Coordinates of C-alpha atoms in Angstrom, one line a residue:
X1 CA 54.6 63.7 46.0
X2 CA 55.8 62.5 42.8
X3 CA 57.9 65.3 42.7
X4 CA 59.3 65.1 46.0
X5 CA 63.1 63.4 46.6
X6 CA 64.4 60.2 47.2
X7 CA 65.8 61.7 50.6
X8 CA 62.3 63.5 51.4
X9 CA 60.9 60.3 50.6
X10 CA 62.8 58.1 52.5
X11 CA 62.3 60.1 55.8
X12 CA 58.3 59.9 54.8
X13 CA 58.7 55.6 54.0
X14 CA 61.1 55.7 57.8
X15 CA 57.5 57.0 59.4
X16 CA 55.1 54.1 57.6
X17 CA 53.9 56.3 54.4
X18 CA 52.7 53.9 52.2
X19 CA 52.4 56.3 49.5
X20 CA 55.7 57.5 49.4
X21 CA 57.0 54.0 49.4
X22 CA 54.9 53.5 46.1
X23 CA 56.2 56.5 44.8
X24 CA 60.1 55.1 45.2
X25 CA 58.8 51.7 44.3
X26 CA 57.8 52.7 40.8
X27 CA 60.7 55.5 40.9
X28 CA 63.0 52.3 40.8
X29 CA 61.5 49.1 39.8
X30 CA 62.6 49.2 36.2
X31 CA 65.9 50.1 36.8
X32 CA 66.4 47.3 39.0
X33 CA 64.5 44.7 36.9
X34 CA 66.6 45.5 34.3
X35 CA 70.0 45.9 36.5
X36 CA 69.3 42.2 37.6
X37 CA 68.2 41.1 34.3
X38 CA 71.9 42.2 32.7
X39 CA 73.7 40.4 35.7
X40 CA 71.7 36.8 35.8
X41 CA 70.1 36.9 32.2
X42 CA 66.8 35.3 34.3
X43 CA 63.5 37.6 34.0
X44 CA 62.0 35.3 37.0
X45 CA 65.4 36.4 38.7
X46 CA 64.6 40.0 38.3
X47 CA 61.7 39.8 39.0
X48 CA 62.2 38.3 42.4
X49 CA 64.9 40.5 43.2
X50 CA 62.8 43.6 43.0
X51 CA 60.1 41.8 44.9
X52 CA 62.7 41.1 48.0
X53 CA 64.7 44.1 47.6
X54 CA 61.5 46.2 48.1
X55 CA 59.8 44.2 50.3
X56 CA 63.0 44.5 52.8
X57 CA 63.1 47.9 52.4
X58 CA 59.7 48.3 53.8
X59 CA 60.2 45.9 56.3
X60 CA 63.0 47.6 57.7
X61 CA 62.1 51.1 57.0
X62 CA 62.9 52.7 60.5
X63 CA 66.6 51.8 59.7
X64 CA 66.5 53.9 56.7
X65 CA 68.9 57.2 56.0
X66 CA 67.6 59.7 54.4
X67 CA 70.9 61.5 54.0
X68 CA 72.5 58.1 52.0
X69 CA 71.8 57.6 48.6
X70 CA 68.2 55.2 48.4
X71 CA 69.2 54.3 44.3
X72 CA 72.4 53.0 45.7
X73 CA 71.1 51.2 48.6
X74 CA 68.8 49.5 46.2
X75 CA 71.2 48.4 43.5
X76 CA 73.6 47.2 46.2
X77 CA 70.4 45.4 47.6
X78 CA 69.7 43.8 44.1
X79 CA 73.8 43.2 43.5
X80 CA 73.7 41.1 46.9
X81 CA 70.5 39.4 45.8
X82 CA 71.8 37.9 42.6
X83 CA 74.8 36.9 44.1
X84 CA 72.6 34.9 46.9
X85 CA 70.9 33.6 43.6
X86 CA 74.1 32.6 41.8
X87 CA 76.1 30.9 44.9
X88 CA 72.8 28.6 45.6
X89 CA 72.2 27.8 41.8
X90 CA 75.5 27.7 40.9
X91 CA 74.7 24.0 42.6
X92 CA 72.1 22.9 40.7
X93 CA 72.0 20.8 37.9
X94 CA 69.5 22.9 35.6
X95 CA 72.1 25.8 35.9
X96 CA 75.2 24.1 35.6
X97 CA 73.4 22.2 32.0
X98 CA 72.2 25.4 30.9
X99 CA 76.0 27.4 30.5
X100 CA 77.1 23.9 29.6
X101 CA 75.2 23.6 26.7
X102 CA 75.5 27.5 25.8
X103 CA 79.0 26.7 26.2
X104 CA 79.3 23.5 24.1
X105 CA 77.0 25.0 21.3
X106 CA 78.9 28.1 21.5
X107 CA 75.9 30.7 21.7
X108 CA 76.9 31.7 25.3
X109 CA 75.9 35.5 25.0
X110 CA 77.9 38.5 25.8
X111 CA 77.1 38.8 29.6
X112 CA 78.1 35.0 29.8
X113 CA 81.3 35.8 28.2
X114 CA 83.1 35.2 31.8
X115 CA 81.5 32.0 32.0
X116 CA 82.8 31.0 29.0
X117 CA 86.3 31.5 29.8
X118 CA 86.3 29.8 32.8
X119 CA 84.7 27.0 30.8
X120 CA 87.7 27.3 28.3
X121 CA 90.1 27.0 30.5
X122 CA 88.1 23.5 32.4
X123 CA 88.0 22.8 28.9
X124 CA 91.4 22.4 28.0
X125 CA 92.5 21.0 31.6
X126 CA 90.4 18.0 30.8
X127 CA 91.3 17.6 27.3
X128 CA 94.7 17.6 28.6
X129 CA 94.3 14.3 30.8
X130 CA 93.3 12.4 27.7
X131 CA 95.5 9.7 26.7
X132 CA 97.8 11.1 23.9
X133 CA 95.9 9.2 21.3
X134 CA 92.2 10.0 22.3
X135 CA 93.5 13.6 22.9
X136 CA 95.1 14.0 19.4
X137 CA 92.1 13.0 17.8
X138 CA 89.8 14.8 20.0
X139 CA 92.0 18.1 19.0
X140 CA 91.9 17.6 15.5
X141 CA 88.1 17.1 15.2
X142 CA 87.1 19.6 17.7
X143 CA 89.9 22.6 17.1
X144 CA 91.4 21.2 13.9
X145 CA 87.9 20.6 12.4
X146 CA 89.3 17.7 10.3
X147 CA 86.7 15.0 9.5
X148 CA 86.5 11.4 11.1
X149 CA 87.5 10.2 7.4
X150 CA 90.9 13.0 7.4
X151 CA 91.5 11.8 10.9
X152 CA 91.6 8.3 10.0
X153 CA 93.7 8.6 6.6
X154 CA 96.1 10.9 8.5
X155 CA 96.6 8.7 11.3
X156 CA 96.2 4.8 9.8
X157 CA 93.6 4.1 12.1
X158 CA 90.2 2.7 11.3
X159 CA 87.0 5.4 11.2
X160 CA 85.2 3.2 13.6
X161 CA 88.0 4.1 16.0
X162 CA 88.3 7.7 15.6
X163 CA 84.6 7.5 16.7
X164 CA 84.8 5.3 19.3
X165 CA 88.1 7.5 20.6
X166 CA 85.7 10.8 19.7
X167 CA 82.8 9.2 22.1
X168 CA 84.9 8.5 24.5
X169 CA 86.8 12.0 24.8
X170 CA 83.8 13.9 24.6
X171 CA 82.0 11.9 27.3
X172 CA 85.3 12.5 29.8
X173 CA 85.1 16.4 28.8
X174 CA 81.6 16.8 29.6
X175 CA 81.8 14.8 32.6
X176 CA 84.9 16.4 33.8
X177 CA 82.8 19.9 33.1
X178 CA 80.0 19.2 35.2
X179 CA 82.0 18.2 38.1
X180 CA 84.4 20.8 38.0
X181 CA 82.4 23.7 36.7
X182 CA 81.5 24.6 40.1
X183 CA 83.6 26.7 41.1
X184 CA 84.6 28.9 38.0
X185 CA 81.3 29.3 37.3
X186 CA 80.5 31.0 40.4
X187 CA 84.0 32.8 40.7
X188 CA 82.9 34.4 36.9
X189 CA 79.2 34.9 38.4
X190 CA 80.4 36.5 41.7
X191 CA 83.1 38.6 39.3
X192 CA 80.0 39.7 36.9
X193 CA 78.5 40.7 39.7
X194 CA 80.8 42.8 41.6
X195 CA 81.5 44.5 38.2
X196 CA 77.8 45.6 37.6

């Protein structure tokens, strides 16, 4: 049986053989644990998404087609899965911190990339509704990289103000971030997605 194909054994799974289900299940599993993985970065995630993916396929087994592709029924399964995932956690706080922080600390990994953009872009929108001051200041520390001291001298102000102004802009950002990240995180998530 271990042999047989996905279409033979799909036609054996559509008449309740347990076996044959196993036989796909480990077939597929790491594939799909690892297709998952890449799209959500979250091993619990994958894990899950096999679980459910599996667990529906059995469940619904009489619908099966043995002429239609079982790998890409499964993937498309999983793909669906992790975008059920991302639209609910997209919501959550723990979610939106996490890219927050990979964003802010600038370790947001390759398959996060998307997020990161979107985050960009927030980015500068808030920066831009600073006053001019508390903008120009927040620019040339954060882009500029010039000192509190170099900001101060340059622009005849105390140092205690450039950090007060600094506190101030970068509360706003972050604030303005976690409100609005919403939506372009999940537009990059559902994007990432539908790419994989």
């Amino acid at each position: 049986m271990l042999e047989a194909t996905d279409e033979a054994l799909c036609g054996q799974v559509r008449l309740g053989d347990a076996a044959a289900f196993n036989v796909l299940y480990d077939r597929y599993r790491h594939q799909l644990y690892g297709y998952v993985l890449k799209l959500c970065g979250s091993q619990d995630v994958a894990l899950d998404a096999v679980q459910e993916v599996f667990m529906h396929l059995w469940l619904r087994a009489e619908a099966l087609d043995p002429d239609r592709s079982i790998k890409s029924y499964l993937f498309r399964s999983a793909r669906n899965y992790v975008l059920d995932y991302l639209k609910k956690a997209v919501h959550q706080q723990a979610f939106r911190q996490y890219f927050m922080h990979a964003f802010e600390e600038g370790t947001a990994s390759s398959e996060h990339l998307l997020y990161s953009k979107q985050l960009e872009t927030l980015k500068h929108n808030a920066v831009s509704r600073l006053p001019a001051q508390r903008q120009l200041i927040y620019t040339m520390s954060k882009v500029d990289g010039y000192s509190n001291k170099e900001i101060a001298d340059r622009l005849g102000i105390s140092i205690n103000t450039v950090r007060d102004q600094l506190v101030k802009a970068s509360r706003f950002v972050r604030v303005y971030l976690l409100r609005n990240a919403d939506i372009a995180m999940l537009l990059a998530a559902v994007y990432a997605a539908q790419q994989g």
